[in-house]
Amino acid sequence: VQLQASGGGLVQAGGSLRLSCAASGFGLGGHAILWSRQAPGKEREEVAGIDGSGSATYYNSFVRGRFTVSRDRDKNTVYLQLNRLTPGDTAVYYCSAGDWQSWKWKYWGQGTQVTVSS
């Protein structure tokens, strides 16, 4: 059972990236997915989440309409679209799978680095 986040990279302020969270060894369907991030010297913080059905989403207040989380059942993948990026968004982004109601995350993947230059 593995989760893998990908799609990070170097982008200028104001730019966009689309992160992907893919699973191997199990289907993401029915699992809530949480995107979190950790910047150097800072604690990990939650960014956005989506429930197992895709009908409910969560966004941290700092997202301010810039990010969108979605899921594609056919591709067994969850996406995080990052728009209007700022240097403050620079971090390693992680995805995790778990339960929406309890907000407990059972599976964690390797992160993907997002670097935003000014």
Short mmCIF file of N, CA, C and O in Angstrom, two decimals:
data_model
loop_
_atom_site.label_atom_id
_atom_site.label_comp_id
_atom_site.label_asym_id
_atom_site.label_seq_id
_atom_site.Cartn_x
_atom_site.Cartn_y
_atom_site.Cartn_z
N VAL A 1 0.85 -1.18 0.00
CA VAL A 1 0.00 0.00 0.00
C VAL A 1 0.89 1.24 0.00
O VAL A 1 1.67 1.44 0.92
N GLN A 2 0.76 2.01 -1.05
CA GLN A 2 1.60 3.20 -1.17
C GLN A 2 0.81 4.36 -1.75
O GLN A 2 -0.05 4.18 -2.59
N LEU A 3 1.13 5.54 -1.26
CA LEU A 3 0.65 6.77 -1.84
C LEU A 3 1.84 7.53 -2.39
O LEU A 3 2.92 7.52 -1.78
N GLN A 4 1.65 8.18 -3.50
CA GLN A 4 2.74 8.95 -4.09
C GLN A 4 2.21 10.28 -4.58
O GLN A 4 1.33 10.33 -5.44
N ALA A 5 2.77 11.35 -4.03
CA ALA A 5 2.45 12.69 -4.52
C ALA A 5 3.46 13.07 -5.59
O ALA A 5 4.64 12.75 -5.47
N SER A 6 3.00 13.73 -6.61
CA SER A 6 3.87 14.16 -7.70
C SER A 6 3.33 15.46 -8.29
O SER A 6 2.24 15.91 -7.94
N GLY A 7 4.12 16.05 -9.18
CA GLY A 7 3.69 17.25 -9.87
C GLY A 7 4.30 18.53 -9.36
O GLY A 7 4.04 19.61 -9.89
N GLY A 8 5.11 18.44 -8.32
CA GLY A 8 5.75 19.64 -7.81
C GLY A 8 6.82 20.14 -8.76
O GLY A 8 7.15 19.51 -9.76
N GLY A 9 7.36 21.30 -8.43
CA GLY A 9 8.40 21.87 -9.26
C GLY A 9 8.68 23.31 -8.86
O GLY A 9 8.23 23.78 -7.80
N LEU A 10 9.42 23.97 -9.70
CA LEU A 10 9.78 25.37 -9.49
C LEU A 10 8.90 26.24 -10.39
O LEU A 10 8.82 26.01 -11.60
N VAL A 11 8.26 27.23 -9.79
CA VAL A 11 7.38 28.10 -10.56
C VAL A 11 7.52 29.53 -10.04
O VAL A 11 7.85 29.74 -8.87
N GLN A 12 7.27 30.47 -10.88
CA GLN A 12 7.34 31.87 -10.46
C GLN A 12 6.05 32.25 -9.72
O GLN A 12 4.99 31.65 -9.92
N ALA A 13 6.17 33.26 -8.89
CA ALA A 13 5.00 33.77 -8.18
C ALA A 13 3.90 34.11 -9.17
O ALA A 13 4.16 34.68 -10.23
N GLY A 14 2.69 33.73 -8.83
CA GLY A 14 1.56 33.94 -9.71
C GLY A 14 1.27 32.75 -10.61
O GLY A 14 0.23 32.71 -11.29
N GLY A 15 2.19 31.80 -10.64
CA GLY A 15 2.05 30.64 -11.51
C GLY A 15 1.18 29.56 -10.91
O GLY A 15 0.61 29.71 -9.82
N SER A 16 1.10 28.44 -11.62
CA SER A 16 0.23 27.33 -11.24
C SER A 16 0.97 26.00 -11.33
O SER A 16 1.90 25.85 -12.12
N LEU A 17 0.50 25.07 -10.55
CA LEU A 17 0.95 23.68 -10.62
C LEU A 17 -0.24 22.79 -10.32
O LEU A 17 -1.16 23.20 -9.60
N ARG A 18 -0.20 21.57 -10.84
CA ARG A 18 -1.20 20.58 -10.46
C ARG A 18 -0.49 19.39 -9.83
O ARG A 18 0.31 18.73 -10.48
N LEU A 19 -0.81 19.14 -8.58
CA LEU A 19 -0.24 18.01 -7.87
C LEU A 19 -1.17 16.81 -8.01
O LEU A 19 -2.40 16.97 -8.06
N SER A 20 -0.58 15.64 -8.05
CA SER A 20 -1.35 14.40 -8.14
C SER A 20 -1.01 13.50 -6.97
O SER A 20 0.13 13.47 -6.51
N CYS A 21 -2.00 12.77 -6.50
CA CYS A 21 -1.82 11.78 -5.45
C CYS A 21 -2.34 10.46 -5.99
O CYS A 21 -3.55 10.33 -6.22
N ALA A 22 -1.44 9.53 -6.21
CA ALA A 22 -1.82 8.24 -6.76
C ALA A 22 -1.57 7.14 -5.74
O ALA A 22 -0.68 7.25 -4.91
N ALA A 23 -2.35 6.09 -5.84
CA ALA A 23 -2.22 4.97 -4.91
C ALA A 23 -1.85 3.70 -5.64
O ALA A 23 -2.28 3.48 -6.77
N SER A 24 -1.08 2.89 -4.99
CA SER A 24 -0.79 1.55 -5.48
C SER A 24 -1.04 0.57 -4.36
O SER A 24 -0.76 0.85 -3.20
N GLY A 25 -1.62 -0.54 -4.71
CA GLY A 25 -1.91 -1.53 -3.70
C GLY A 25 -3.30 -1.42 -3.10
O GLY A 25 -3.72 -2.30 -2.35
N PHE A 26 -4.00 -0.31 -3.36
CA PHE A 26 -5.37 -0.18 -2.91
C PHE A 26 -6.06 0.91 -3.71
O PHE A 26 -5.40 1.76 -4.32
N GLY A 27 -7.37 0.90 -3.70
CA GLY A 27 -8.11 1.92 -4.40
C GLY A 27 -8.39 3.11 -3.50
O GLY A 27 -8.67 2.94 -2.32
N LEU A 28 -8.29 4.30 -4.05
CA LEU A 28 -8.57 5.50 -3.27
C LEU A 28 -10.05 5.72 -3.05
O LEU A 28 -10.44 6.48 -2.16
N GLY A 29 -10.87 5.07 -3.86
CA GLY A 29 -12.30 5.25 -3.72
C GLY A 29 -12.76 4.91 -2.32
O GLY A 29 -12.40 3.87 -1.77
N GLY A 30 -13.56 5.81 -1.72
CA GLY A 30 -14.04 5.59 -0.37
C GLY A 30 -13.12 6.17 0.69
O GLY A 30 -13.54 6.32 1.84
N HIS A 31 -11.89 6.45 0.33
CA HIS A 31 -10.97 7.07 1.29
C HIS A 31 -10.99 8.59 1.12
O HIS A 31 -10.92 9.09 -0.01
N ALA A 32 -11.07 9.28 2.22
CA ALA A 32 -10.84 10.72 2.18
C ALA A 32 -9.35 10.96 1.95
O ALA A 32 -8.51 10.15 2.35
N ILE A 33 -9.05 12.05 1.27
CA ILE A 33 -7.66 12.42 1.00
C ILE A 33 -7.39 13.81 1.57
O ILE A 33 -8.18 14.73 1.37
N LEU A 34 -6.30 13.90 2.28
CA LEU A 34 -5.87 15.17 2.84
C LEU A 34 -4.54 15.57 2.20
O LEU A 34 -3.62 14.77 2.13
N TRP A 35 -4.48 16.81 1.74
CA TRP A 35 -3.21 17.40 1.32
C TRP A 35 -2.70 18.26 2.47
O TRP A 35 -3.44 19.07 3.03
N SER A 36 -1.44 18.08 2.80
CA SER A 36 -0.79 18.90 3.80
C SER A 36 0.55 19.34 3.25
O SER A 36 0.99 18.86 2.20
N ARG A 37 1.19 20.26 3.95
CA ARG A 37 2.49 20.74 3.47
C ARG A 37 3.38 21.08 4.65
O ARG A 37 2.89 21.35 5.77
N GLN A 38 4.66 21.05 4.41
CA GLN A 38 5.63 21.42 5.43
C GLN A 38 6.75 22.23 4.81
O GLN A 38 7.44 21.76 3.90
N ALA A 39 6.88 23.45 5.30
CA ALA A 39 7.95 24.33 4.85
C ALA A 39 9.14 24.16 5.79
O ALA A 39 8.98 23.75 6.95
N PRO A 40 10.34 24.48 5.31
CA PRO A 40 11.53 24.35 6.15
C PRO A 40 11.38 25.12 7.46
O PRO A 40 11.01 26.30 7.46
N GLY A 41 11.67 24.45 8.55
CA GLY A 41 11.61 25.10 9.85
C GLY A 41 10.22 25.32 10.40
O GLY A 41 10.06 25.94 11.46
N LYS A 42 9.21 24.82 9.70
CA LYS A 42 7.82 25.01 10.16
C LYS A 42 7.15 23.67 10.36
O LYS A 42 7.58 22.65 9.84
N GLU A 43 6.09 23.69 11.13
CA GLU A 43 5.32 22.48 11.33
C GLU A 43 4.46 22.19 10.10
O GLU A 43 4.10 23.08 9.34
N ARG A 44 4.11 20.92 9.97
CA ARG A 44 3.23 20.53 8.87
C ARG A 44 1.85 21.14 9.10
O ARG A 44 1.36 21.19 10.23
N GLU A 45 1.24 21.63 8.01
CA GLU A 45 -0.09 22.20 8.11
C GLU A 45 -1.00 21.60 7.04
O GLU A 45 -0.55 21.24 5.95
N GLU A 46 -2.26 21.50 7.39
CA GLU A 46 -3.25 20.99 6.45
C GLU A 46 -3.55 22.03 5.38
O GLU A 46 -3.62 23.21 5.68
N VAL A 47 -3.73 21.56 4.17
CA VAL A 47 -3.98 22.46 3.06
C VAL A 47 -5.41 22.32 2.54
O VAL A 47 -6.17 23.27 2.49
N ALA A 48 -5.76 21.11 2.16
CA ALA A 48 -7.08 20.85 1.58
C ALA A 48 -7.39 19.38 1.68
O ALA A 48 -6.49 18.54 1.79
N GLY A 49 -8.68 19.05 1.64
CA GLY A 49 -9.06 17.65 1.70
C GLY A 49 -10.34 17.41 0.92
O GLY A 49 -11.08 18.35 0.60
N ILE A 50 -10.58 16.15 0.62
CA ILE A 50 -11.79 15.77 -0.10
C ILE A 50 -12.27 14.44 0.46
O ILE A 50 -11.46 13.55 0.77
N ASP A 51 -13.58 14.30 0.63
CA ASP A 51 -14.09 13.07 1.21
C ASP A 51 -14.12 11.95 0.16
O ASP A 51 -13.81 12.16 -1.00
N GLY A 52 -14.50 10.76 0.62
CA GLY A 52 -14.43 9.59 -0.24
C GLY A 52 -15.32 9.66 -1.46
O GLY A 52 -14.99 9.09 -2.50
N SER A 53 -16.42 10.36 -1.33
CA SER A 53 -17.35 10.46 -2.45
C SER A 53 -17.04 11.63 -3.38
O SER A 53 -17.57 11.72 -4.48
N GLY A 54 -16.21 12.54 -2.90
CA GLY A 54 -15.92 13.73 -3.68
C GLY A 54 -16.93 14.83 -3.50
O GLY A 54 -16.84 15.87 -4.16
N SER A 55 -17.90 14.64 -2.63
CA SER A 55 -18.96 15.63 -2.47
C SER A 55 -18.64 16.69 -1.42
O SER A 55 -19.28 17.74 -1.38
N ALA A 56 -17.67 16.45 -0.57
CA ALA A 56 -17.30 17.41 0.46
C ALA A 56 -15.81 17.73 0.36
O ALA A 56 -14.99 16.84 0.11
N THR A 57 -15.50 18.99 0.54
CA THR A 57 -14.10 19.41 0.50
C THR A 57 -13.80 20.30 1.70
O THR A 57 -14.70 20.87 2.33
N TYR A 58 -12.53 20.41 1.97
CA TYR A 58 -12.03 21.27 3.05
C TYR A 58 -10.85 22.07 2.51
O TYR A 58 -10.03 21.54 1.76
N TYR A 59 -10.80 23.33 2.90
CA TYR A 59 -9.66 24.18 2.54
C TYR A 59 -9.24 24.98 3.75
O TYR A 59 -10.09 25.56 4.45
N ASN A 60 -7.96 25.01 3.99
CA ASN A 60 -7.44 25.87 5.04
C ASN A 60 -7.69 27.33 4.62
O ASN A 60 -7.71 27.65 3.43
N SER A 61 -7.82 28.19 5.59
CA SER A 61 -8.18 29.58 5.28
C SER A 61 -7.14 30.29 4.43
O SER A 61 -7.46 31.18 3.65
N PHE A 62 -5.88 29.87 4.52
CA PHE A 62 -4.86 30.58 3.76
C PHE A 62 -4.95 30.27 2.25
O PHE A 62 -4.34 30.95 1.44
N VAL A 63 -5.74 29.26 1.88
CA VAL A 63 -5.90 28.94 0.47
C VAL A 63 -6.61 30.06 -0.27
O VAL A 63 -6.24 30.43 -1.38
N ARG A 64 -7.63 30.62 0.35
CA ARG A 64 -8.32 31.82 -0.17
C ARG A 64 -8.74 31.69 -1.62
O ARG A 64 -8.50 32.58 -2.43
N GLY A 65 -9.31 30.54 -1.97
CA GLY A 65 -9.83 30.36 -3.32
C GLY A 65 -8.79 30.07 -4.37
O GLY A 65 -9.11 29.98 -5.56
N ARG A 66 -7.55 29.89 -3.99
CA ARG A 66 -6.49 29.69 -4.97
C ARG A 66 -6.28 28.22 -5.35
O ARG A 66 -5.78 27.92 -6.45
N PHE A 67 -6.63 27.32 -4.47
CA PHE A 67 -6.38 25.89 -4.69
C PHE A 67 -7.71 25.16 -4.86
O PHE A 67 -8.73 25.55 -4.27
N THR A 68 -7.67 24.07 -5.63
CA THR A 68 -8.86 23.24 -5.81
C THR A 68 -8.47 21.78 -5.71
O THR A 68 -7.53 21.33 -6.39
N VAL A 69 -9.19 21.03 -4.87
CA VAL A 69 -8.95 19.60 -4.73
C VAL A 69 -10.04 18.85 -5.49
O VAL A 69 -11.21 19.25 -5.44
N SER A 70 -9.67 17.79 -6.18
CA SER A 70 -10.64 16.99 -6.94
C SER A 70 -10.15 15.56 -7.02
O SER A 70 -9.00 15.27 -6.68
N ARG A 71 -11.05 14.68 -7.44
CA ARG A 71 -10.63 13.28 -7.56
C ARG A 71 -11.17 12.69 -8.84
O ARG A 71 -12.25 13.05 -9.30
N ASP A 72 -10.39 11.75 -9.39
CA ASP A 72 -10.77 11.02 -10.60
C ASP A 72 -10.77 9.55 -10.25
O ASP A 72 -9.72 8.94 -10.10
N ARG A 73 -11.96 9.00 -10.12
CA ARG A 73 -12.07 7.59 -9.70
C ARG A 73 -11.47 6.65 -10.73
O ARG A 73 -10.84 5.66 -10.39
N ASP A 74 -11.68 6.95 -11.99
CA ASP A 74 -11.18 6.06 -13.04
C ASP A 74 -9.65 5.95 -13.00
O ASP A 74 -9.08 4.91 -13.31
N LYS A 75 -9.00 7.05 -12.65
CA LYS A 75 -7.55 7.07 -12.61
C LYS A 75 -7.00 6.80 -11.20
O LYS A 75 -5.78 6.80 -11.01
N ASN A 76 -7.91 6.59 -10.24
CA ASN A 76 -7.47 6.32 -8.87
C ASN A 76 -6.51 7.39 -8.38
O ASN A 76 -5.49 7.12 -7.75
N THR A 77 -6.86 8.64 -8.67
CA THR A 77 -5.96 9.76 -8.40
C THR A 77 -6.75 10.93 -7.83
O THR A 77 -7.90 11.16 -8.21
N VAL A 78 -6.11 11.63 -6.92
CA VAL A 78 -6.66 12.88 -6.38
C VAL A 78 -5.71 14.00 -6.77
O VAL A 78 -4.49 13.83 -6.73
N TYR A 79 -6.28 15.13 -7.14
CA TYR A 79 -5.48 16.26 -7.60
C TYR A 79 -5.60 17.45 -6.66
O TYR A 79 -6.61 17.62 -5.97
N LEU A 80 -4.56 18.26 -6.66
CA LEU A 80 -4.61 19.55 -5.99
C LEU A 80 -4.09 20.59 -6.98
O LEU A 80 -2.90 20.60 -7.32
N GLN A 81 -5.00 21.39 -7.49
CA GLN A 81 -4.64 22.45 -8.42
C GLN A 81 -4.22 23.68 -7.62
O GLN A 81 -4.99 24.18 -6.80
N LEU A 82 -3.02 24.14 -7.85
CA LEU A 82 -2.47 25.30 -7.14
C LEU A 82 -2.39 26.47 -8.11
O LEU A 82 -1.67 26.40 -9.10
N ASN A 83 -3.12 27.53 -7.83
CA ASN A 83 -3.10 28.73 -8.67
C ASN A 83 -2.64 29.93 -7.86
O ASN A 83 -2.71 29.93 -6.63
N ARG A 84 -2.17 30.95 -8.55
CA ARG A 84 -1.75 32.21 -7.92
C ARG A 84 -0.78 31.93 -6.77
O ARG A 84 -0.95 32.44 -5.66
N LEU A 85 0.19 31.13 -7.06
CA LEU A 85 1.15 30.73 -6.03
C LEU A 85 2.01 31.91 -5.58
O LEU A 85 2.31 32.82 -6.37
N THR A 86 2.37 31.87 -4.32
CA THR A 86 3.24 32.88 -3.73
C THR A 86 4.45 32.19 -3.11
O THR A 86 4.41 30.97 -2.86
N PRO A 87 5.52 32.92 -2.85
CA PRO A 87 6.68 32.30 -2.19
C PRO A 87 6.31 31.63 -0.86
O PRO A 87 6.96 30.67 -0.45
N GLY A 88 5.28 32.12 -0.22
CA GLY A 88 4.83 31.51 1.04
C GLY A 88 4.25 30.12 0.87
O GLY A 88 4.05 29.41 1.87
N ASP A 89 3.98 29.72 -0.36
CA ASP A 89 3.47 28.38 -0.63
C ASP A 89 4.59 27.36 -0.82
O ASP A 89 4.32 26.17 -1.00
N THR A 90 5.81 27.81 -0.78
CA THR A 90 6.95 26.91 -0.92
C THR A 90 6.99 25.91 0.22
O THR A 90 7.00 26.29 1.39
N ALA A 91 6.98 24.63 -0.11
CA ALA A 91 6.92 23.58 0.90
C ALA A 91 6.97 22.23 0.20
O ALA A 91 6.84 22.15 -1.02
N VAL A 92 7.14 21.19 1.01
CA VAL A 92 6.91 19.83 0.52
C VAL A 92 5.45 19.51 0.76
O VAL A 92 4.95 19.67 1.88
N TYR A 93 4.77 19.09 -0.27
CA TYR A 93 3.35 18.77 -0.19
C TYR A 93 3.17 17.26 -0.12
O TYR A 93 3.76 16.51 -0.90
N TYR A 94 2.32 16.85 0.81
CA TYR A 94 2.06 15.43 1.05
C TYR A 94 0.58 15.14 0.87
O TYR A 94 -0.28 15.99 1.13
N CYS A 95 0.28 13.91 0.48
CA CYS A 95 -1.11 13.46 0.51
C CYS A 95 -1.21 12.28 1.46
O CYS A 95 -0.26 11.52 1.64
N SER A 96 -2.37 12.17 2.08
CA SER A 96 -2.62 11.06 2.98
C SER A 96 -4.06 10.61 2.78
O SER A 96 -4.91 11.38 2.34
N ALA A 97 -4.32 9.35 3.12
CA ALA A 97 -5.65 8.77 2.95
C ALA A 97 -6.18 8.32 4.30
O ALA A 97 -5.43 7.78 5.12
N GLY A 98 -7.46 8.53 4.50
CA GLY A 98 -8.03 8.14 5.77
C GLY A 98 -9.52 8.32 5.82
O GLY A 98 -10.21 8.17 4.81
N ASP A 99 -10.01 8.67 7.01
CA ASP A 99 -11.44 8.76 7.26
C ASP A 99 -11.88 10.21 7.45
O ASP A 99 -11.32 10.92 8.29
N TRP A 100 -12.87 10.60 6.70
CA TRP A 100 -13.33 11.99 6.74
C TRP A 100 -13.97 12.35 8.08
O TRP A 100 -13.73 13.42 8.63
N GLN A 101 -14.78 11.45 8.61
CA GLN A 101 -15.53 11.76 9.83
C GLN A 101 -14.61 11.91 11.04
O GLN A 101 -14.78 12.80 11.86
N SER A 102 -13.66 11.00 11.18
CA SER A 102 -12.77 11.03 12.34
C SER A 102 -11.56 11.93 12.11
O SER A 102 -10.84 12.27 13.05
N TRP A 103 -11.33 12.27 10.84
CA TRP A 103 -10.16 13.08 10.46
C TRP A 103 -8.88 12.39 10.90
O TRP A 103 -7.93 13.02 11.37
N LYS A 104 -8.84 11.08 10.71
CA LYS A 104 -7.63 10.31 10.99
C LYS A 104 -7.07 9.78 9.69
O LYS A 104 -7.82 9.28 8.84
N TRP A 105 -5.75 9.85 9.55
CA TRP A 105 -5.10 9.57 8.28
C TRP A 105 -4.20 8.36 8.42
O TRP A 105 -3.21 8.39 9.13
N LYS A 106 -4.56 7.31 7.70
CA LYS A 106 -3.92 6.01 7.88
C LYS A 106 -2.72 5.83 6.98
O LYS A 106 -1.73 5.23 7.38
N TYR A 107 -2.81 6.31 5.76
CA TYR A 107 -1.75 6.11 4.78
C TYR A 107 -1.13 7.45 4.40
O TYR A 107 -1.84 8.42 4.15
N TRP A 108 0.18 7.47 4.37
CA TRP A 108 0.91 8.67 4.00
C TRP A 108 1.86 8.34 2.87
O TRP A 108 2.39 7.24 2.79
N GLY A 109 2.07 9.32 2.01
CA GLY A 109 2.97 9.11 0.90
C GLY A 109 4.18 10.00 0.97
O GLY A 109 4.28 10.88 1.83
N GLN A 110 5.10 9.77 0.08
CA GLN A 110 6.24 10.66 -0.08
C GLN A 110 5.75 11.99 -0.62
O GLN A 110 4.79 12.03 -1.38
N GLY A 111 6.37 13.03 -0.24
CA GLY A 111 5.94 14.35 -0.66
C GLY A 111 6.53 14.77 -1.99
O GLY A 111 7.40 14.11 -2.56
N THR A 112 6.05 15.90 -2.46
CA THR A 112 6.57 16.51 -3.68
C THR A 112 6.90 17.97 -3.38
O THR A 112 6.11 18.67 -2.74
N GLN A 113 8.05 18.41 -3.83
CA GLN A 113 8.53 19.75 -3.51
C GLN A 113 7.90 20.79 -4.43
O GLN A 113 7.95 20.64 -5.66
N VAL A 114 7.36 21.82 -3.83
CA VAL A 114 6.86 22.99 -4.58
C VAL A 114 7.70 24.18 -4.16
O VAL A 114 7.78 24.50 -2.97
N THR A 115 8.32 24.82 -5.12
CA THR A 115 9.15 25.99 -4.85
C THR A 115 8.64 27.14 -5.70
O THR A 115 8.54 27.01 -6.92
N VAL A 116 8.30 28.24 -5.04
CA VAL A 116 7.78 29.41 -5.73
C VAL A 116 8.79 30.54 -5.59
O VAL A 116 9.10 30.96 -4.49
N SER A 117 9.27 31.02 -6.70
CA SER A 117 10.24 32.11 -6.69
C SER A 117 9.54 33.46 -6.85
O SER A 117 8.50 33.56 -7.49
N SER A 118 10.15 34.47 -6.27
CA SER A 118 9.54 35.81 -6.32
C SER A 118 9.98 36.57 -7.55
O SER A 118 10.87 36.17 -8.26
#
